[in-house]
Amino acid sequence: MLRVLAVDDEEPALEELLYLLRADPRIRSAEGATGATEALRRIGSAVEAGPDDPAAIDVVFLDIHMAGLTGLDVAQLLAGFAAPPLIVFVTAHEGFAVHAFDLKAVDYVLKPVRRERLAEAVRRVAEQVGDRSAPVHDTAHDQIPVELGGVIRFVPIDDITYAEAQGDYARLHTATGSHLVRVPLTTLEERWRARGFVRIHRRHLVALGRIDELRLDAGSMSVRIGTASLAVSRRHTRALRDLLMRQTGR
């Protein structure tokens, strides 16, 4: 049974969210706060009192755009707590999803909030709260949120074969399609280096284990990943060849 604090500086939106939360049988209590300052005060008191106190908070359903401190600011401050509550962002803006998951959010729910979507967020929270002795699974390390038709979906990073730069965005390619995310390719390169992604060109970041073929033609190099043929720039040629040789044990 979850103890919830919902935070939104728009009272009608807060009341609607509280109504939906209180209708969920997995919610023991759901209280509201109309701003970041009030929320931080209540969360601080709850953390200090401990998890067995009646005022304890398991999860904060947090709006992003608020007067004064934003929901992202609140999440960054909570990261400094010894045992902070979990966070679910509830917002009308899909563009902050990647940042939200960098802040270890459990879920990211778009407004207007649908009952079924909120129930899914509660399920995810309940799974993590169910066994506090186990380490909380960091979904940001395993999947990336993408927006599809107004709904945030989660694409496993292991399904991504390569990423393509499109200005300040990146297009993620999988075996079944592609997804545009509002993250520069340089940022993905830093985050995914340890997962075996390598830069082969200013436009392309590829999963090393997904390269099907390396081609050399008149001094230029390219790689084949599925049906895609991607050029390797001169500055990345040597490093890629060395990586592939080490991978095959040659």
XYZ file of C-alpha atoms in Angstrom, residues 42-147:
106
model
C 6.780 17.774 3.742
C 9.213 15.367 2.110
C 12.039 16.509 4.382
C 9.888 15.931 7.466
C 8.810 12.516 6.177
C 12.380 11.391 5.447
C 13.540 12.568 8.855
C 10.689 10.711 10.587
C 11.569 7.428 8.874
C 9.688 4.889 6.726
C 7.516 3.610 9.590
C 6.097 7.008 10.499
C 2.448 7.673 9.536
C 3.595 10.718 7.534
C 6.097 8.717 5.459
C 6.031 9.176 1.661
C 6.816 6.343 -0.743
C 6.443 8.254 -4.009
C 6.000 11.810 -5.260
C 3.864 12.436 -8.360
C 5.484 15.644 -9.506
C 4.542 18.287 -12.059
C 7.465 19.841 -13.951
C 6.335 23.397 -14.790
C 5.612 25.200 -11.527
C 6.162 28.747 -10.290
C 9.524 29.118 -8.552
C 11.335 25.790 -8.357
C 10.391 23.363 -11.120
C 9.719 19.669 -10.665
C 13.159 18.938 -12.117
C 14.703 21.221 -9.470
C 12.830 19.325 -6.760
C 14.054 15.982 -8.111
C 17.655 17.212 -8.148
C 17.341 18.328 -4.524
C 15.791 15.007 -3.497
C 18.768 13.193 -5.021
C 20.819 14.559 -2.116
C 18.577 12.906 0.494
C 19.784 9.707 2.147
C 16.551 7.808 1.411
C 14.343 9.916 -0.869
C 10.904 8.833 -2.086
C 10.506 7.584 -5.624
C 9.474 10.079 -8.308
C 6.893 9.957 -11.080
C 6.722 13.049 -13.276
C 3.264 14.161 -14.415
C 3.479 16.873 -17.069
C 2.008 18.248 -20.272
C 5.470 18.494 -21.855
C 7.095 15.411 -23.386
C 10.397 17.181 -24.082
C 11.840 16.642 -20.591
C 11.548 12.848 -20.546
C 15.244 12.061 -21.010
C 16.265 14.549 -18.306
C 13.601 13.087 -16.019
C 14.984 9.570 -16.320
C 18.510 10.864 -15.753
C 17.101 11.983 -12.390
C 16.058 8.366 -11.699
C 12.316 8.891 -12.219
C 10.267 5.695 -12.134
C 7.861 6.932 -14.807
C 6.827 9.935 -16.896
C 3.085 10.463 -17.368
C 1.718 12.972 -19.852
C -1.270 15.217 -19.174
C -4.189 14.933 -19.561
C -3.746 11.959 -17.252
C -5.557 8.807 -18.310
C -6.675 6.390 -15.607
C -5.054 3.384 -17.330
C -1.725 5.194 -17.809
C -1.670 6.313 -14.188
C -2.425 2.746 -13.076
C 0.648 1.578 -15.006
C 2.787 4.177 -13.222
C 1.427 3.020 -9.852
C 2.253 -0.579 -10.789
C 5.861 0.366 -11.540
C 6.166 2.199 -8.249
C 4.604 -0.695 -6.318
C 7.152 -3.098 -7.826
C 10.038 -0.995 -6.546
C 8.543 -0.292 -3.142
C 7.592 -3.956 -2.710
C 11.115 -4.974 -1.733
C 13.144 -2.126 -0.275
C 15.964 -4.510 0.547
C 16.649 -5.065 -3.151
C 18.463 -2.364 -5.120
C 16.116 -0.130 -7.072
C 16.344 -0.890 -10.754
C 17.537 2.104 -12.738
C 15.413 2.067 -15.881
C 17.406 4.957 -17.338
C 20.371 2.590 -17.783
C 18.380 -0.039 -19.693
C 15.929 1.869 -21.854
C 15.278 5.286 -23.301
C 11.906 7.070 -23.331
C 10.539 8.022 -26.749
C 7.336 9.843 -27.678
